[in-house]
PDB file of C-alpha atoms and ligand atoms in Angstrom:
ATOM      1  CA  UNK A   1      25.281   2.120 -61.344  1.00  0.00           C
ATOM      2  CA  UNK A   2      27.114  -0.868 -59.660  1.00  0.00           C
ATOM      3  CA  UNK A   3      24.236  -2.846 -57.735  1.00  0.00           C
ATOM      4  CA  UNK A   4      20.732  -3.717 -59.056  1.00  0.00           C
ATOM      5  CA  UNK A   5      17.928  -5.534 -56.652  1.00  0.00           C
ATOM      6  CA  UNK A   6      15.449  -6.930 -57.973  1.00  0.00           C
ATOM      7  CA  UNK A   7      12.571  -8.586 -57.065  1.00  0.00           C
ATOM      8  CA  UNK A   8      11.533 -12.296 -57.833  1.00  0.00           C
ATOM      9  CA  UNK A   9       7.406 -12.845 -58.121  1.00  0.00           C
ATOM     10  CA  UNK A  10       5.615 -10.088 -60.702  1.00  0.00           C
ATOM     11  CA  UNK A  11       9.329  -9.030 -61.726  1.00  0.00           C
ATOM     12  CA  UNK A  12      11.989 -11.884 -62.644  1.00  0.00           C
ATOM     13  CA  UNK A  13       9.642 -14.153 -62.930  1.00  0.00           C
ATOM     14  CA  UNK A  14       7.048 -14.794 -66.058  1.00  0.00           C
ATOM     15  CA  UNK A  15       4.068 -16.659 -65.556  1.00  0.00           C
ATOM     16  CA  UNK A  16       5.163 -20.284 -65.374  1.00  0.00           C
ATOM     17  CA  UNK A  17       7.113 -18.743 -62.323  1.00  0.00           C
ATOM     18  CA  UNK A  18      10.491 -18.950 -64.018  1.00  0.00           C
ATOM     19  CA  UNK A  19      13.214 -16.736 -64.899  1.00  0.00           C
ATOM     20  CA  UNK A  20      13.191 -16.386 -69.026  1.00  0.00           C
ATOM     21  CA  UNK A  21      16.613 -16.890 -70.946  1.00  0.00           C
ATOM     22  CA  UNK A  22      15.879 -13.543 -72.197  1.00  0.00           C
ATOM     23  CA  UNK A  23      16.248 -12.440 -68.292  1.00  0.00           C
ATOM     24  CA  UNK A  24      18.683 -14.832 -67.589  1.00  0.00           C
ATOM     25  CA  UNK A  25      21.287 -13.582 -70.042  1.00  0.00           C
ATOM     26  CA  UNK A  26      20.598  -9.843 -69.664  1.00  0.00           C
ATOM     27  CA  UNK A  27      21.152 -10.618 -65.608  1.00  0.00           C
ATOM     28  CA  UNK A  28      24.555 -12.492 -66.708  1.00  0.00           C
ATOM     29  CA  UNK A  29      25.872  -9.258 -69.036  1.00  0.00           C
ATOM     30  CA  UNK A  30      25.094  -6.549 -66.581  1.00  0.00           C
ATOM     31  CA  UNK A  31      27.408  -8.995 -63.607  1.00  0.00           C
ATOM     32  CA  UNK A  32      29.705  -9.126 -66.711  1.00  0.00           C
ATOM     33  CA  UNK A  33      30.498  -5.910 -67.165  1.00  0.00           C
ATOM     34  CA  UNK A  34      31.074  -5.596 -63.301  1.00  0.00           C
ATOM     35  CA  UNK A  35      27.644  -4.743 -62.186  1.00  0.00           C
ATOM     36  CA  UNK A  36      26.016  -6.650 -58.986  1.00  0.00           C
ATOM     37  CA  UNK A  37      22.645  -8.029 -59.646  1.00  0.00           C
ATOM     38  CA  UNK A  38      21.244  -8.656 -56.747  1.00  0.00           C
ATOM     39  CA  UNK A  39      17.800 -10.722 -55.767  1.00  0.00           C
ATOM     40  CA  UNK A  40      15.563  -8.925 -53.187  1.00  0.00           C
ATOM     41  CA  UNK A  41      12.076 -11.472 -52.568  1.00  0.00           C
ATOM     42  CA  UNK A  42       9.562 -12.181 -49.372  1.00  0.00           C
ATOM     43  CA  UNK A  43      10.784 -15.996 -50.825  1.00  0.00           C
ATOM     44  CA  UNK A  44      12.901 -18.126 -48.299  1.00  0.00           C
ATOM     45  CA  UNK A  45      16.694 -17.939 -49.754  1.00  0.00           C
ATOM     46  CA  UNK A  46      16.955 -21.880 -50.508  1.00  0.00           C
ATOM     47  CA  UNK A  47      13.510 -21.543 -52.557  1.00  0.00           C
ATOM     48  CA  UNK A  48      15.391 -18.643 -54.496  1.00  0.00           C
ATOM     49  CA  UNK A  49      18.882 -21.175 -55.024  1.00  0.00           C
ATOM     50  CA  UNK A  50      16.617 -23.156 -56.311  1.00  0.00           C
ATOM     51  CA  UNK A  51      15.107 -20.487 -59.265  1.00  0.00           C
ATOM     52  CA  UNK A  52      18.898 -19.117 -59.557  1.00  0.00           C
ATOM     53  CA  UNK A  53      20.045 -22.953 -60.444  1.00  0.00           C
ATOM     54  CA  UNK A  54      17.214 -23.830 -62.899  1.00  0.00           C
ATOM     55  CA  UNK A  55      18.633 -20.163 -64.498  1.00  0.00           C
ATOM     56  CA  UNK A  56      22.433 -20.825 -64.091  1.00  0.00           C
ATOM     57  CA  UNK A  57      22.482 -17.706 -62.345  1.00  0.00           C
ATOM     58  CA  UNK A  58      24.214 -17.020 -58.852  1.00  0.00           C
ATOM     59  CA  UNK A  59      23.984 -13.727 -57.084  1.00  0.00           C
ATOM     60  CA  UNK A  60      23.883 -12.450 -53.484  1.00  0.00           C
ATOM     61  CA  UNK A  61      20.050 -12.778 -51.961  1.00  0.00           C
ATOM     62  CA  UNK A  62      17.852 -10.088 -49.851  1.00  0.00           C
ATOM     63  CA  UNK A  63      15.239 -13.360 -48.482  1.00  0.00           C
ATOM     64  CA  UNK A  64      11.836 -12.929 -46.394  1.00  0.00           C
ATOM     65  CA  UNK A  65      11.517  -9.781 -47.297  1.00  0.00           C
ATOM     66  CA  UNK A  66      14.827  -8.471 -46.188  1.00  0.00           C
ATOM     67  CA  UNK A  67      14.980 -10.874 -42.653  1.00  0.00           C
ATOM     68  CA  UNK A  68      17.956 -12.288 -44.266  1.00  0.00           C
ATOM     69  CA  UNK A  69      21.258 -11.546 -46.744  1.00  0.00           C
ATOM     70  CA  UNK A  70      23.092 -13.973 -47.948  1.00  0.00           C
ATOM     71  CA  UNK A  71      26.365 -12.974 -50.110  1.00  0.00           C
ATOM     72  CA  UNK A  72      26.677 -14.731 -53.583  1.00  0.00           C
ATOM     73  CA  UNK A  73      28.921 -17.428 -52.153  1.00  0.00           C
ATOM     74  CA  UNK A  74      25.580 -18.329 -50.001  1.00  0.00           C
ATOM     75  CA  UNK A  75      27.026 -17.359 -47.197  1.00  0.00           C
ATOM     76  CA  UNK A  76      24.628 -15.663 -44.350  1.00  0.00           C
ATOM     77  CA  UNK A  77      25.850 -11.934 -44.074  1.00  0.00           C
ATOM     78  CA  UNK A  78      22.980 -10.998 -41.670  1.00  0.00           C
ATOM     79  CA  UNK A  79      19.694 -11.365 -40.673  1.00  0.00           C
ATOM     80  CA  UNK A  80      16.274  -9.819 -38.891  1.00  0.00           C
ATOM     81  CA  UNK A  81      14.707 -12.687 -37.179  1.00  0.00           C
ATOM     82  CA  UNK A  82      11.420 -11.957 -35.470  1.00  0.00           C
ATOM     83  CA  UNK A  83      11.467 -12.670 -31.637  1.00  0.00           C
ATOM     84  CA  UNK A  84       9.955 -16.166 -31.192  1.00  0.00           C
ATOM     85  CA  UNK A  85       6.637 -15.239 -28.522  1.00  0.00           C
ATOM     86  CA  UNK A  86       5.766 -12.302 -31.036  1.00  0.00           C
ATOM     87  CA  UNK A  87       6.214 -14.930 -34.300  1.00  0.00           C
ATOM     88  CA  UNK A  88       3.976 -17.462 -31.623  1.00  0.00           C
ATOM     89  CA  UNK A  89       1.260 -14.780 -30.842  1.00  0.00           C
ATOM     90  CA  UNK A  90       1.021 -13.522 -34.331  1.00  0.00           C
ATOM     91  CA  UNK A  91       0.454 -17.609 -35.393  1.00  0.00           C
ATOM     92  CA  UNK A  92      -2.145 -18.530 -32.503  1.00  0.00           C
ATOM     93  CA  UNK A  93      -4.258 -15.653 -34.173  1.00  0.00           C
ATOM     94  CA  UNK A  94      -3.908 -17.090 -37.759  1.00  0.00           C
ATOM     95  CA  UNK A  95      -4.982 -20.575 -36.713  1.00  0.00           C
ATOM     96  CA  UNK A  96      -7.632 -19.268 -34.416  1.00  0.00           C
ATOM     97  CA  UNK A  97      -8.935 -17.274 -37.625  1.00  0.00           C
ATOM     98  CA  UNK A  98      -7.827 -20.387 -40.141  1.00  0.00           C
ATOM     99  CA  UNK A  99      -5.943 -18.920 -42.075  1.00  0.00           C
ATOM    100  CA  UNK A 100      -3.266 -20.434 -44.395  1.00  0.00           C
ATOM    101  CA  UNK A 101      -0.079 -19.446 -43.048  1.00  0.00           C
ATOM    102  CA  UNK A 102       3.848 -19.736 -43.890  1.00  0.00           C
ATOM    103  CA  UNK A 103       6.204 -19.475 -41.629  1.00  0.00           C
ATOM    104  CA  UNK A 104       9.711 -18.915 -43.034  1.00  0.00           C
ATOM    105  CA  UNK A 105      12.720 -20.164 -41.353  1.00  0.00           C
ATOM    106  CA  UNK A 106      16.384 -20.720 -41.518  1.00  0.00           C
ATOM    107  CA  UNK A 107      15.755 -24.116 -41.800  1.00  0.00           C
ATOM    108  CA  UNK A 108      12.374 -24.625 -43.809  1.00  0.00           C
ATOM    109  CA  UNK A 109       9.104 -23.149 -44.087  1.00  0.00           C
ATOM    110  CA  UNK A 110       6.417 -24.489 -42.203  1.00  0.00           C
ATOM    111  CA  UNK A 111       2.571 -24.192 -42.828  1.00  0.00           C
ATOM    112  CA  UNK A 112      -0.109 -25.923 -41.537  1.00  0.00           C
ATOM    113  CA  UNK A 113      -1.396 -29.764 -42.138  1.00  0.00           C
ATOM    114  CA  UNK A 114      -4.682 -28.313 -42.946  1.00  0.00           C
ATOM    115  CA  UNK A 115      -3.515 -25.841 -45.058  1.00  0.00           C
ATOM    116  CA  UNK A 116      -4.750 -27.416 -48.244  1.00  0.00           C
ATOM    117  CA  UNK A 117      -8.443 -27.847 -46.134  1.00  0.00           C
ATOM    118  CA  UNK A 118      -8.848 -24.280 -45.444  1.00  0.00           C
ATOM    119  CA  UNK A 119      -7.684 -22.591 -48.705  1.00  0.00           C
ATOM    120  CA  UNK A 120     -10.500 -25.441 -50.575  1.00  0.00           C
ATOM    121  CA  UNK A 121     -12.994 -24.288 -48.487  1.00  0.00           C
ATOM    122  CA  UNK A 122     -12.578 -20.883 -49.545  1.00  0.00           C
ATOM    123  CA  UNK A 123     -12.260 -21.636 -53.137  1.00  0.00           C
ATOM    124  CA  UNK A 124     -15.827 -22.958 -52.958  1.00  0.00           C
ATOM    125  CA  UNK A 125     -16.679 -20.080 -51.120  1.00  0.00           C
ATOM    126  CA  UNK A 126     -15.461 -17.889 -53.216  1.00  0.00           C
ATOM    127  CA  UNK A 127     -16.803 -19.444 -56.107  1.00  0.00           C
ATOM    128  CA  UNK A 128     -20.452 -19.536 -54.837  1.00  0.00           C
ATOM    129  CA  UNK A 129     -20.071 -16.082 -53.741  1.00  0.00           C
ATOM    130  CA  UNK A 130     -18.492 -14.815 -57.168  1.00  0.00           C
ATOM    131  CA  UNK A 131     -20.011 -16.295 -60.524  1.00  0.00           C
ATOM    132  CA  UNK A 132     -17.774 -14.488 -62.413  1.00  0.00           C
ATOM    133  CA  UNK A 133     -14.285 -15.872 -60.937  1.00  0.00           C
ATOM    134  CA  UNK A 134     -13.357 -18.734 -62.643  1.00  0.00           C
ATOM    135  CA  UNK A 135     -11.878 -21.615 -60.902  1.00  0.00           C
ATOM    136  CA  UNK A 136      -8.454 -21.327 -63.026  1.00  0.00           C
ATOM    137  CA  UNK A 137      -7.900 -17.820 -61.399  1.00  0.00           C
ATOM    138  CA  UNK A 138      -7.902 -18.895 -57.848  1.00  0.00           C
ATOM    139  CA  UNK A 139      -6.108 -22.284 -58.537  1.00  0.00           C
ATOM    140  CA  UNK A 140      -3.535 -19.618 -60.437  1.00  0.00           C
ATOM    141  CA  UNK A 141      -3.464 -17.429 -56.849  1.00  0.00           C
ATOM    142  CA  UNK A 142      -2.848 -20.421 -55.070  1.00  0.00           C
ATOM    143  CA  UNK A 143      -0.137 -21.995 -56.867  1.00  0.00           C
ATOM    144  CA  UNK A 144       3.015 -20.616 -55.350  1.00  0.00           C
ATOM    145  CA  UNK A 145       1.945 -21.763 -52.247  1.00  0.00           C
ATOM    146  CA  UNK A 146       1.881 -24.999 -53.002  1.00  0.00           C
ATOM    147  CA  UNK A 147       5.157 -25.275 -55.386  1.00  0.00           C
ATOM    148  CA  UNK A 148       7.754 -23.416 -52.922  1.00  0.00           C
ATOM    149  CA  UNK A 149      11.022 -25.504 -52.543  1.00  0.00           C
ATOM    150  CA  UNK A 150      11.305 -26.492 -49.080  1.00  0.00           C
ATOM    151  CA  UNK A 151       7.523 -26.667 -47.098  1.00  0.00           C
ATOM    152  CA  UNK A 152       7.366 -28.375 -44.267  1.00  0.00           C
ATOM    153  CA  UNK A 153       3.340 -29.305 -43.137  1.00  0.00           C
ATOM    154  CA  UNK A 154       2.987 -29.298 -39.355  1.00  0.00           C
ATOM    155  CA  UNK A 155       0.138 -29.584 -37.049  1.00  0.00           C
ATOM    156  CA  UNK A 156       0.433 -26.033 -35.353  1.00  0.00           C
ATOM    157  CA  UNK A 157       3.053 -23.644 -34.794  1.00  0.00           C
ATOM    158  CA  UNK A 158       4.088 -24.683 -31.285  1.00  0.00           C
ATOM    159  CA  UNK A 159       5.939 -27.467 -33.688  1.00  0.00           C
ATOM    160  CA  UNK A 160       8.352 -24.894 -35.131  1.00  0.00           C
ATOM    161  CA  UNK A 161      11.714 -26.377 -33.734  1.00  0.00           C
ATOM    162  CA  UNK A 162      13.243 -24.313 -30.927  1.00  0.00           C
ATOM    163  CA  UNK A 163      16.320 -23.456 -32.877  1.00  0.00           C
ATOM    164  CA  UNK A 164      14.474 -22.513 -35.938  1.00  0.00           C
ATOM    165  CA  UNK A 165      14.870 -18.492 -36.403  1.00  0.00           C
ATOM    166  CA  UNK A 166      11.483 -17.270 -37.540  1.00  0.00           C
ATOM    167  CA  UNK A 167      12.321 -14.265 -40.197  1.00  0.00           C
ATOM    168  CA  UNK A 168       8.841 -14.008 -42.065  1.00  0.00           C
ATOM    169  CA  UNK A 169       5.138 -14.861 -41.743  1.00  0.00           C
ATOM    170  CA  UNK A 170       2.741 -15.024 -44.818  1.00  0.00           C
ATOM    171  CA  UNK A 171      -0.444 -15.433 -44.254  1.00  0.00           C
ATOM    172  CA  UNK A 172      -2.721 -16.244 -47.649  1.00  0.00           C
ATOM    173  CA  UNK A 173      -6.503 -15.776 -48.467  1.00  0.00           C
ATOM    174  CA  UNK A 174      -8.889 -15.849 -51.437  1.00  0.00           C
ATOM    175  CA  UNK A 175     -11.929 -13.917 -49.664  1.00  0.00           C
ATOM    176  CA  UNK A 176     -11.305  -9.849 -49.222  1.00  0.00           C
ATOM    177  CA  UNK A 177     -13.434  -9.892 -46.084  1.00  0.00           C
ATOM    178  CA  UNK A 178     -10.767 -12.197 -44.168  1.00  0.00           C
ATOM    179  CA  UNK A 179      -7.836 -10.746 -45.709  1.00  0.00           C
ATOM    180  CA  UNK A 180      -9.075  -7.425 -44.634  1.00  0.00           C
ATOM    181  CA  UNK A 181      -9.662  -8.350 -41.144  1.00  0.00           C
ATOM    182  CA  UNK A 182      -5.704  -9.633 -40.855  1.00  0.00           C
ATOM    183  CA  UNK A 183      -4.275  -6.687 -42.435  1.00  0.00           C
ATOM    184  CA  UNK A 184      -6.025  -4.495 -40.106  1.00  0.00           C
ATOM    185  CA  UNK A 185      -5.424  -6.346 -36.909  1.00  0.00           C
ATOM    186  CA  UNK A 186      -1.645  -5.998 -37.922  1.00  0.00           C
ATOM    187  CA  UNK A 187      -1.112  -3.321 -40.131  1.00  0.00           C
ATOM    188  CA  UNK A 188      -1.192  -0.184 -37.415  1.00  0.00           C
ATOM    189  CA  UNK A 189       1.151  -3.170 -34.986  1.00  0.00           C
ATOM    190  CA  UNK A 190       4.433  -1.216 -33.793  1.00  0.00           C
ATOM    191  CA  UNK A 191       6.002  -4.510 -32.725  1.00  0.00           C
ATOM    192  CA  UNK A 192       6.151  -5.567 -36.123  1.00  0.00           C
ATOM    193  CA  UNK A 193       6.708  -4.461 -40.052  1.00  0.00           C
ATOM    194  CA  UNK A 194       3.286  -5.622 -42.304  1.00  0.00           C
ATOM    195  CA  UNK A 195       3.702  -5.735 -46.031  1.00  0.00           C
ATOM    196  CA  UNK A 196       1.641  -6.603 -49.067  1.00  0.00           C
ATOM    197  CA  UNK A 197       3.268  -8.629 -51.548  1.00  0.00           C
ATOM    198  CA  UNK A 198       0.281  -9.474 -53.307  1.00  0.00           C
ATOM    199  CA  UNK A 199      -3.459  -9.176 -54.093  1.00  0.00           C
ATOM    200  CA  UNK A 200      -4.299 -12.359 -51.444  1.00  0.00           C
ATOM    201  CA  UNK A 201      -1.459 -12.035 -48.859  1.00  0.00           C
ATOM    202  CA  UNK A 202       0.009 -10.070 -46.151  1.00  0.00           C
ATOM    203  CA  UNK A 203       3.548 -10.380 -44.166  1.00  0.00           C
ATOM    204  CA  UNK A 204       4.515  -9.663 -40.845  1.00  0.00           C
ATOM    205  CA  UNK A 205       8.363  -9.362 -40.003  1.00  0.00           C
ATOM    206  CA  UNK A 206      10.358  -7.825 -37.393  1.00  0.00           C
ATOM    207  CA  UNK A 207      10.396  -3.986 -37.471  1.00  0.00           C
ATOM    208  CA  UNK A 208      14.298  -4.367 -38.795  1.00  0.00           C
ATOM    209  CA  UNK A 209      13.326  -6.291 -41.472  1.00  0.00           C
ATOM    210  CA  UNK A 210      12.829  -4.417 -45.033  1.00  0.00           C
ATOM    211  CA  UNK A 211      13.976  -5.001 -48.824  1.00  0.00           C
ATOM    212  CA  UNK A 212      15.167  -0.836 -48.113  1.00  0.00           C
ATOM    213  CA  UNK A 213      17.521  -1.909 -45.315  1.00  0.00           C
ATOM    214  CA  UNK A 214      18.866  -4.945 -46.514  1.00  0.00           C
ATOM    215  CA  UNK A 215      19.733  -3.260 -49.556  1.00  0.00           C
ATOM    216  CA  UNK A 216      21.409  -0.623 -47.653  1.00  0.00           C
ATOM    217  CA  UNK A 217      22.848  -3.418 -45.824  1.00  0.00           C
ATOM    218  CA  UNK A 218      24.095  -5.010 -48.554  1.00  0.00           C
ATOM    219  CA  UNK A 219      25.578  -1.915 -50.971  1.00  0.00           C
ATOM    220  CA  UNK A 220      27.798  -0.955 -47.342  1.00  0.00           C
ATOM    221  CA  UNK A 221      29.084  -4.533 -47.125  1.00  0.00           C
ATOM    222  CA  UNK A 222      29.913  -4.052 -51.213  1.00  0.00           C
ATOM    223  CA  UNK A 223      31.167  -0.743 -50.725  1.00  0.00           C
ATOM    224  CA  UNK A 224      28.747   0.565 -52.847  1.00  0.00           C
ATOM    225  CA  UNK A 225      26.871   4.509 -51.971  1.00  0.00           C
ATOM    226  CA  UNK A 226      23.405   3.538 -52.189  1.00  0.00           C
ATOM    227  CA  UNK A 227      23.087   6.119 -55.209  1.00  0.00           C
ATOM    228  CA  UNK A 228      24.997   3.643 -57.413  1.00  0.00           C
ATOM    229  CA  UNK A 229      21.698   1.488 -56.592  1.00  0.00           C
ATOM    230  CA  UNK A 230      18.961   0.466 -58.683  1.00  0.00           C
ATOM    231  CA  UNK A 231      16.217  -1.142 -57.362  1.00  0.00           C
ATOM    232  CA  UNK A 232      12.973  -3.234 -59.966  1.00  0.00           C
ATOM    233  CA  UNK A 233      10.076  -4.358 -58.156  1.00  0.00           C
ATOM    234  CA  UNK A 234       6.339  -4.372 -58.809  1.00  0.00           C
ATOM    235  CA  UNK A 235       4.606  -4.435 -55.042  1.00  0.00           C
ATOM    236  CA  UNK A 236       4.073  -2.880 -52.013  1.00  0.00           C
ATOM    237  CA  UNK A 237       6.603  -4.980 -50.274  1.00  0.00           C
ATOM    238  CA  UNK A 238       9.029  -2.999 -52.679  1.00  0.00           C
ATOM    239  CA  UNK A 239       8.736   0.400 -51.412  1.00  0.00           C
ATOM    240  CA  UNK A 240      11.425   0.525 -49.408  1.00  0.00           C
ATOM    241  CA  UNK A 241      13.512  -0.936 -51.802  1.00  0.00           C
ATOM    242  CA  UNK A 242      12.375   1.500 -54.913  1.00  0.00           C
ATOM    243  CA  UNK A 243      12.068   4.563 -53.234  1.00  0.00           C
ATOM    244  CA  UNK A 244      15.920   4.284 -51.001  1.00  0.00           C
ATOM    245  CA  UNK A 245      17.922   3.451 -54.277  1.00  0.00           C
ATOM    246  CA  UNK A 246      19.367   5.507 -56.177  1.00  0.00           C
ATOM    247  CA  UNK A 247      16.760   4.698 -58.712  1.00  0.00           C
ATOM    248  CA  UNK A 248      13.636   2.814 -58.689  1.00  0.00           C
ATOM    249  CA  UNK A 249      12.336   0.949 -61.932  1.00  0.00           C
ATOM    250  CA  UNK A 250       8.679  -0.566 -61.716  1.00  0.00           C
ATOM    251  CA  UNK A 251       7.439  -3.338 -63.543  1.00  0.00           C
ATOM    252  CA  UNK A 252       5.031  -2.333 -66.239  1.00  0.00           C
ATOM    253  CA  UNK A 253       2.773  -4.780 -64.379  1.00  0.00           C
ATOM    254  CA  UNK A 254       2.705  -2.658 -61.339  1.00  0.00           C
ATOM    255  CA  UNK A 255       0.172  -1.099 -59.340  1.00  0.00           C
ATOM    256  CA  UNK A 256      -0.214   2.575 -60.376  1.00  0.00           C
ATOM    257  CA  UNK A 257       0.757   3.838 -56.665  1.00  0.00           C
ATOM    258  CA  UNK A 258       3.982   1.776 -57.356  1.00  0.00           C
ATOM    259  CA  UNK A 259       4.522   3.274 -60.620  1.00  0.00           C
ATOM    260  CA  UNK A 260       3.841   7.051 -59.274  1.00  0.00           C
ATOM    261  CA  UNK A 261       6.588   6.787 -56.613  1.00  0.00           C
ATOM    262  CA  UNK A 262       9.736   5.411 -59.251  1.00  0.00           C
ATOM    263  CA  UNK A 263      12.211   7.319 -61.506  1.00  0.00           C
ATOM    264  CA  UNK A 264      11.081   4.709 -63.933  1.00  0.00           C
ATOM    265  CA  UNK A 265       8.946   1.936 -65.575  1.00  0.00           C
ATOM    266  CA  UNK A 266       9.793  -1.196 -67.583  1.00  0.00           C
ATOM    267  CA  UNK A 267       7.877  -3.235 -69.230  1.00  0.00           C
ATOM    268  CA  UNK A 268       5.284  -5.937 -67.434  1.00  0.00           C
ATOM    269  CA  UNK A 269       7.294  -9.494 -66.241  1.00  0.00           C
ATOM    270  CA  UNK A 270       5.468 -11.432 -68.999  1.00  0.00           C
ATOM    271  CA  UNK A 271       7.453  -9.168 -71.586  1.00  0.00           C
ATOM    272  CA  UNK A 272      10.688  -9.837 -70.018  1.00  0.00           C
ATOM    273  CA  UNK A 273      10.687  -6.444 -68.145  1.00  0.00           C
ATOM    274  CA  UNK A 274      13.543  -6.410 -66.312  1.00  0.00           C
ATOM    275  CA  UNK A 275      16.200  -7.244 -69.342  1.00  0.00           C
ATOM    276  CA  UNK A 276      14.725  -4.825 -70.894  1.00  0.00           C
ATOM    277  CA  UNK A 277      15.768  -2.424 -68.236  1.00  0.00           C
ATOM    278  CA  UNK A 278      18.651  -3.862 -67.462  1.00  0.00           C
ATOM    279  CA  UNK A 279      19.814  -3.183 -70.745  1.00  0.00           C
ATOM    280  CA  UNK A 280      18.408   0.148 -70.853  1.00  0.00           C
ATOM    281  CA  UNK A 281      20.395   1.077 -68.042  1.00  0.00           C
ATOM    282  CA  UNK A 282      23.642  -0.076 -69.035  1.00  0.00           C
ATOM    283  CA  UNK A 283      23.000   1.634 -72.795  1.00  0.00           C
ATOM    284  CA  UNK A 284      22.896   4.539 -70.308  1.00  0.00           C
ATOM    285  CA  UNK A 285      26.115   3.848 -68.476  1.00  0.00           C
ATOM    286  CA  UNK A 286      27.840   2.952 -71.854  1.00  0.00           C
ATOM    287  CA  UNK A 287      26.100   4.608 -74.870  1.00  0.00           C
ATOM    288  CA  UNK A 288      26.874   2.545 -77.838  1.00  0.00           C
ATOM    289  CA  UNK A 289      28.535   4.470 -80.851  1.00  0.00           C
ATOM    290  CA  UNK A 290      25.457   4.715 -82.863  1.00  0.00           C
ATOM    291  CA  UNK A 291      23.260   5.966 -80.730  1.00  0.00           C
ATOM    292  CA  UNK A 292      26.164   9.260 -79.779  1.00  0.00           C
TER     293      UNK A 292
HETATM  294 CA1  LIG B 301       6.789  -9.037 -56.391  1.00  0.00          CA
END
């Protein structure tokens, strides 16, 4: 094993939305010994410096859900961005249907003014329509929208600067019903890839972009065989990743379909899952004497 991805929300980070010292330092012995650890997250790369820094961790970074690699001297090795009057049709359809939108960019992400508006409207909905969800769960759902490093509010998309390269569109929502309604009009779209990433988003991308090819992208431009890969992930917007490595892990906190298609499962992010199999796996490569 000489490259591990793994994957940021559900997976490196616990609940506060950090990355644990218990993480932290298992990440730092497995690049000690010689091993790449590698992030691999639909977050925009400088929201991800920004996690690494807080950590005093540096590694190379799969961003937008593989629409961008960036080498550990955060330098851009390649990238997947989506061709601007697809990204443009694709918004015009989320503001017609208001929905709260991100649209990630080499330069920042931008969602809308209103955004705020239209996710409050469905909390109340929500809330009048389900007695038992408590407001802490959706205010939960809703935070890593709102605490991202680098959001830019704009009026509509047609304000996305003309030199901005458009890698990744999130669109977020608390009610099923609308959530459905996106995911179908997009999911079956051959002009573009659609991922889950989690229980109140979707993510449209350009076909090239994937977590699977940018890590195959990546191991080649480490001179690594992509069976010397491991990937740890806990979402749909993992698959690629888990299943073309030479070994998936998932996160104890994974969906069951996730779990059913790894080698492996850790424990959940809250228990510090992936130093746990970090260290696991390099116990493996380099059984220690008492356990011969
Ligand atoms: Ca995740």
């Amino acid at each position: 094993m000489k490259l591990i991805a793994v994957d940021l929300d559900g997976t490196l980070l616990n609940a506060d939305s950090r990355i644990s010292e218990v993480n932290a330092s298992a990440v730092r012995k497995a690049q000690e010994s010689g091993i790449k650890v590698a992030i691999a997250t639909g977050r925009a790369v400088y929201d991800v410096q920004e996690k690494l820094k807080e950590a005093g961790l540096n590694a190379p970074i799969i961003s937008a859900n593989g629409a961008a690699v960036h080498d550990d001297q955060k330098r851009l090795l390649i990238s997947y961005p989506m061709d601007r009057s697809l990204a443009f049709s694709v918004l015009a359809w989320l503001e017609e249907n208001e929905f709260y939108y991100e649209v990630m960019t080499d330069q920042a992400i931008y969602s809308p003014q209103k955004g705020h508006q239209i996710l409050t409207i469905e909390m109340d909905r929500v809330l009048s329509a389900n007695p038992d969800v408590t407001l802490k769960e959706l205010i939960y759902a809703t935070e890593k929208q709102y605490s991202q490093a680098g959001i830019v509010r704009i009026a509509s998309y047609e304000h996305i600067p003309q030199e901005a390269e458009i890698y990744n569109i999130l669109a977020f929502s608390l009610e099923e019903h609308k959530l459905e309604k996106g995911r179908s009009r997009f999911r079956n779209d051959s002009s573009l890839t659609m991922v889950v990433s989690s229980d109140h988003n979707f993510e449209v991308e350009d076909t090239r972009a994937s977590k699977g090819n940018a890590l195959a992208y990546l191991a080649s431009h480490l001179g690594i065989p992509m069976e010397d890969t491991v990937a740890i992930g806990d979402s749909y917007n993992d698959i690629s990743m888990l299943t073309s490595a030479g070994k998936g892990i998932a996160m104890g906190n994974a969906h069951d379909e996730i779990k059913a298609l790894c080698d492996d499962v850790t424990l959940t992010n809250i228990e510090n899952g992936v130093a746990y199999a970090i260290e696991r796996l390099l116990e493996e490569a380099c059984p220690s004497p008492s356990n011969l």
